Amino acid sequence: MVWKLDRFARNRYDSARYKTQLKRNGVKLVSATEVISAGPEGIILESVLEGYAEYYSADLSEKVVRGMTENALKGIYNGGTIPFGYMIDETRHYQPDPLLAPYVEQTFQKYADGATMTDLRDWLKAHNIKNSMGGEMSYNTIQRMLSNRRYIGELRLRDVVQPNAIPALVSAELVGVRPLHLAAQDRSVA
């Protein structure tokens, strides 16, 4: 029993597949709010309801992607984990966190000067710096930080890349001094 058929599946293919599986096991699908007769007219009504659910889902997805793309172009926060060193203001824009942003720049500088990611992790732990989720700094946190292009002000969503969309915490020149792909050898010390 489902509240409405659109709660059962969001596309006709999944609906048919699941209903076939239920039928093989002797289970009948019933909607609590939609009266669908057992006759031929029930077949067409069920088909229309399933088609509408699929349309609604596809249309909603399109609108969400369009809204998120517009946000990215304007430098507006779309949700998710906020990168270390940033905070979100009341207008949903990225702003440097006055306490943590300096650690981001120092981390990139130390890395450019030859520090390993393990050295950076230990240095941040020694300063009692936590990751964005409030947990311990890890090798992976440092690796994500050093490869996150938001720190040079770039915001991307799918194939949309918006340079200078958010305040940069480090310069592109500093990031280019020691590319991250060279850091793979640092992992052996972690």
mmCIF file of C-alpha atoms in Angstrom:
data_model
loop_
_atom_site.group_PDB
_atom_site.id
_atom_site.type_symbol
_atom_site.label_atom_id
_atom_site.label_comp_id
_atom_site.label_asym_id
_atom_site.label_seq_id
_atom_site.Cartn_x
_atom_site.Cartn_y
_atom_site.Cartn_z
ATOM 1 C CA MET A 1 0.000 0.000 0.000
ATOM 2 C CA VAL A 2 1.313 3.430 -0.975
ATOM 3 C CA TRP A 3 -0.091 6.886 -0.289
ATOM 4 C CA LYS A 4 0.039 7.809 -3.989
ATOM 5 C CA LEU A 5 1.521 5.990 -6.979
ATOM 6 C CA ASP A 6 4.163 8.691 -7.392
ATOM 7 C CA ARG A 7 5.556 7.596 -4.000
ATOM 8 C CA PHE A 8 6.126 4.113 -5.419
ATOM 9 C CA ALA A 9 8.283 5.090 -8.394
ATOM 10 C CA ARG A 10 9.273 8.273 -10.219
ATOM 11 C CA ASN A 11 9.455 6.757 -13.699
ATOM 12 C CA ARG A 12 7.447 4.269 -15.719
ATOM 13 C CA TYR A 13 10.301 1.806 -16.170
ATOM 14 C CA ASP A 14 10.922 1.405 -12.427
ATOM 15 C CA SER A 15 7.193 1.229 -11.749
ATOM 16 C CA ALA A 16 6.686 -1.577 -14.273
ATOM 17 C CA ARG A 17 9.720 -3.471 -13.012
ATOM 18 C CA TYR A 18 8.705 -3.227 -9.348
ATOM 19 C CA LYS A 19 5.066 -4.073 -10.029
ATOM 20 C CA THR A 20 6.140 -7.147 -12.016
ATOM 21 C CA GLN A 21 8.298 -8.270 -9.122
ATOM 22 C CA LEU A 22 5.443 -7.738 -6.662
ATOM 23 C CA LYS A 23 3.012 -9.594 -8.934
ATOM 24 C CA ARG A 24 5.398 -12.581 -9.147
ATOM 25 C CA ASN A 25 5.319 -12.725 -5.359
ATOM 26 C CA GLY A 26 1.533 -12.475 -5.153
ATOM 27 C CA VAL A 27 1.439 -8.870 -3.927
ATOM 28 C CA LYS A 28 -0.965 -6.278 -5.314
ATOM 29 C CA LEU A 29 -0.066 -2.578 -5.297
ATOM 30 C CA VAL A 30 -2.809 -0.352 -3.878
ATOM 31 C CA SER A 31 -2.916 3.450 -3.646
ATOM 32 C CA ALA A 32 -4.498 4.811 -0.471
ATOM 33 C CA THR A 33 -5.634 8.115 -2.019
ATOM 34 C CA GLU A 34 -6.171 7.294 -5.705
ATOM 35 C CA VAL A 35 -9.121 5.166 -6.701
ATOM 36 C CA ILE A 36 -7.967 3.015 -9.604
ATOM 37 C CA SER A 37 -10.463 0.475 -10.867
ATOM 38 C CA ALA A 38 -9.461 -3.072 -11.765
ATOM 39 C CA GLY A 39 -10.938 -2.746 -15.278
ATOM 40 C CA PRO A 40 -9.466 -1.450 -18.536
ATOM 41 C CA GLU A 41 -10.037 2.193 -17.537
ATOM 42 C CA GLY A 42 -7.808 1.588 -14.491
ATOM 43 C CA ILE A 43 -4.943 0.675 -16.803
ATOM 44 C CA ILE A 44 -5.102 4.019 -18.612
ATOM 45 C CA LEU A 45 -5.523 6.004 -15.361
ATOM 46 C CA GLU A 46 -2.541 4.267 -13.775
ATOM 47 C CA SER A 47 -0.493 4.925 -16.912
ATOM 48 C CA VAL A 48 -1.394 8.642 -16.857
ATOM 49 C CA LEU A 49 -0.544 8.940 -13.152
ATOM 50 C CA GLU A 50 2.816 7.233 -13.674
ATOM 51 C CA GLY A 51 3.561 9.417 -16.707
ATOM 52 C CA TYR A 52 2.747 12.558 -14.750
ATOM 53 C CA ALA A 53 4.978 11.461 -11.850
ATOM 54 C CA GLU A 54 7.864 10.920 -14.294
ATOM 55 C CA TYR A 55 7.263 14.327 -15.929
ATOM 56 C CA TYR A 56 7.082 16.069 -12.543
ATOM 57 C CA SER A 57 10.347 14.491 -11.389
ATOM 58 C CA ALA A 58 12.206 15.381 -14.615
ATOM 59 C CA ASP A 59 10.818 18.941 -14.602
ATOM 60 C CA LEU A 60 11.737 19.477 -10.950
ATOM 61 C CA SER A 61 15.253 18.179 -11.566
ATOM 62 C CA GLU A 62 15.668 20.625 -14.451
ATOM 63 C CA LYS A 63 14.490 23.548 -12.292
ATOM 64 C CA VAL A 64 16.799 22.609 -9.417
ATOM 65 C CA VAL A 65 19.831 22.373 -11.718
ATOM 66 C CA ARG A 66 18.931 25.727 -13.296
ATOM 67 C CA GLY A 67 18.647 27.370 -9.854
ATOM 68 C CA MET A 68 21.913 25.865 -8.636
ATOM 69 C CA THR A 69 23.676 26.984 -11.825
ATOM 70 C CA GLU A 70 22.373 30.539 -11.377
ATOM 71 C CA ASN A 71 23.618 30.474 -7.774
ATOM 72 C CA ALA A 72 27.063 29.300 -8.898
ATOM 73 C CA LEU A 73 27.261 32.099 -11.458
ATOM 74 C CA LYS A 74 26.451 34.626 -8.714
ATOM 75 C CA GLY A 75 28.841 33.056 -6.171
ATOM 76 C CA ILE A 76 26.003 31.965 -3.898
ATOM 77 C CA TYR A 77 26.358 28.950 -1.602
ATOM 78 C CA ASN A 78 24.362 25.958 -2.894
ATOM 79 C CA GLY A 79 24.612 23.784 0.207
ATOM 80 C CA GLY A 80 26.937 21.002 1.247
ATOM 81 C CA THR A 81 30.044 21.113 3.366
ATOM 82 C CA ILE A 82 31.528 24.575 3.633
ATOM 83 C CA PRO A 83 35.225 24.475 2.727
ATOM 84 C CA PHE A 84 37.652 24.963 5.603
ATOM 85 C CA GLY A 85 38.502 28.646 5.978
ATOM 86 C CA TYR A 86 35.182 29.963 4.672
ATOM 87 C CA MET A 87 31.898 30.895 6.284
ATOM 88 C CA ILE A 88 28.553 31.742 4.694
ATOM 89 C CA ASP A 89 27.066 35.165 5.365
ATOM 90 C CA GLU A 90 23.380 36.106 5.706
ATOM 91 C CA THR A 91 23.086 36.584 1.928
ATOM 92 C CA ARG A 92 24.450 33.026 1.345
ATOM 93 C CA HIS A 93 27.761 34.275 -0.061
ATOM 94 C CA TYR A 94 31.172 32.832 0.801
ATOM 95 C CA GLN A 95 33.281 34.953 3.113
ATOM 96 C CA PRO A 96 36.731 34.270 4.580
ATOM 97 C CA ASP A 97 36.514 33.011 8.151
ATOM 98 C CA PRO A 98 38.679 35.544 10.035
ATOM 99 C CA LEU A 99 40.040 32.862 12.372
ATOM 100 C CA LEU A 100 40.639 30.016 9.907
ATOM 101 C CA ALA A 101 41.388 31.692 6.553
ATOM 102 C CA PRO A 102 44.974 32.562 7.583
ATOM 103 C CA TYR A 103 45.619 28.852 8.217
ATOM 104 C CA VAL A 104 44.541 28.065 4.651
ATOM 105 C CA GLU A 105 47.073 30.491 3.186
ATOM 106 C CA GLN A 106 49.809 29.246 5.543
ATOM 107 C CA THR A 107 49.007 25.634 4.613
ATOM 108 C CA PHE A 108 49.401 26.398 0.898
ATOM 109 C CA GLN A 109 52.610 28.359 1.583
ATOM 110 C CA LYS A 110 54.122 25.557 3.662
ATOM 111 C CA TYR A 111 53.164 23.056 0.967
ATOM 112 C CA ALA A 112 54.773 25.248 -1.726
ATOM 113 C CA ASP A 113 57.896 25.385 0.463
ATOM 114 C CA GLY A 114 58.101 21.584 0.450
ATOM 115 C CA ALA A 115 56.106 20.398 3.487
ATOM 116 C CA THR A 116 54.382 17.041 3.097
ATOM 117 C CA MET A 117 50.685 16.642 3.726
ATOM 118 C CA THR A 118 51.566 14.695 6.859
ATOM 119 C CA ASP A 119 53.654 17.665 8.063
ATOM 120 C CA LEU A 120 50.730 19.982 7.343
ATOM 121 C CA ARG A 121 48.254 17.736 9.132
ATOM 122 C CA ASP A 122 50.502 17.559 12.200
ATOM 123 C CA TRP A 123 51.094 21.332 12.137
ATOM 124 C CA LEU A 124 47.335 22.039 12.028
ATOM 125 C CA LYS A 125 46.668 19.477 14.781
ATOM 126 C CA ALA A 126 49.382 21.109 16.913
ATOM 127 C CA HIS A 127 47.472 24.395 16.570
ATOM 128 C CA ASN A 128 44.253 22.568 17.550
ATOM 129 C CA ILE A 129 42.650 23.343 14.173
ATOM 130 C CA LYS A 130 39.632 21.181 13.344
ATOM 131 C CA ASN A 131 38.201 20.394 9.904
ATOM 132 C CA SER A 132 34.934 21.937 8.643
ATOM 133 C CA MET A 133 32.901 19.257 10.397
ATOM 134 C CA GLY A 134 34.674 19.824 13.738
ATOM 135 C CA GLY A 135 36.748 16.641 13.499
ATOM 136 C CA GLU A 136 40.469 16.012 13.503
ATOM 137 C CA MET A 137 42.500 17.129 10.521
ATOM 138 C CA SER A 138 43.439 14.135 8.391
ATOM 139 C CA TYR A 139 45.691 13.465 5.448
ATOM 140 C CA ASN A 140 42.584 13.384 3.209
ATOM 141 C CA THR A 141 41.390 16.750 4.567
ATOM 142 C CA ILE A 142 44.717 18.316 3.624
ATOM 143 C CA GLN A 143 44.663 16.657 0.191
ATOM 144 C CA ARG A 144 41.142 17.986 -0.488
ATOM 145 C CA MET A 145 42.167 21.439 0.703
ATOM 146 C CA LEU A 146 45.202 21.551 -1.594
ATOM 147 C CA SER A 147 43.132 20.457 -4.606
ATOM 148 C CA ASN A 148 40.073 22.650 -3.939
ATOM 149 C CA ARG A 149 39.938 25.407 -6.551
ATOM 150 C CA ARG A 150 37.564 27.481 -4.409
ATOM 151 C CA TYR A 151 40.619 28.704 -2.543
ATOM 152 C CA ILE A 152 41.650 30.639 -5.676
ATOM 153 C CA GLY A 153 38.101 32.038 -5.980
ATOM 154 C CA GLU A 154 36.785 29.572 -8.550
ATOM 155 C CA LEU A 155 33.292 28.162 -8.132
ATOM 156 C CA ARG A 156 32.165 25.275 -10.305
ATOM 157 C CA LEU A 157 28.975 23.306 -10.751
ATOM 158 C CA ARG A 158 28.959 20.557 -13.354
ATOM 159 C CA ASP A 159 30.338 22.170 -16.520
ATOM 160 C CA VAL A 160 29.909 25.761 -15.274
ATOM 161 C CA VAL A 161 33.129 27.312 -13.996
ATOM 162 C CA GLN A 162 32.937 30.819 -12.567
ATOM 163 C CA PRO A 163 36.352 32.369 -11.840
ATOM 164 C CA ASN A 164 36.531 35.034 -9.126
ATOM 165 C CA ALA A 165 33.050 34.077 -7.914
ATOM 166 C CA ILE A 166 34.082 33.952 -4.270
ATOM 167 C CA PRO A 167 36.859 35.616 -2.251
ATOM 168 C CA ALA A 168 40.177 33.868 -2.934
ATOM 169 C CA LEU A 169 42.134 32.773 0.127
ATOM 170 C CA VAL A 170 45.312 31.996 -1.835
ATOM 171 C CA SER A 171 46.789 33.209 -5.098
ATOM 172 C CA ALA A 172 46.778 31.050 -8.220
ATOM 173 C CA GLU A 173 50.542 31.594 -8.422
ATOM 174 C CA LEU A 174 51.043 30.046 -4.970
ATOM 175 C CA VAL A 175 48.886 27.056 -5.918
ATOM 176 C CA GLY A 176 50.925 26.555 -9.088
ATOM 177 C CA VAL A 177 54.297 26.485 -7.275
ATOM 178 C CA ARG A 178 53.951 22.818 -6.327
ATOM 179 C CA PRO A 179 51.096 21.045 -8.116
ATOM 180 C CA LEU A 180 49.158 18.545 -6.028
ATOM 181 C CA HIS A 181 49.910 15.595 -8.311
ATOM 182 C CA LEU A 182 53.490 15.736 -6.954
ATOM 183 C CA ALA A 183 52.113 15.142 -3.484
ATOM 184 C CA ALA A 184 51.193 11.508 -4.181
ATOM 185 C CA GLN A 185 54.664 10.507 -2.994
ATOM 186 C CA ASP A 186 53.963 12.161 0.407
ATOM 187 C CA ARG A 187 51.328 9.539 1.235
ATOM 188 C CA SER A 188 53.952 6.913 2.076
ATOM 189 C CA VAL A 189 54.898 8.925 5.164
ATOM 190 C CA ALA A 190 51.342 9.264 6.446
#
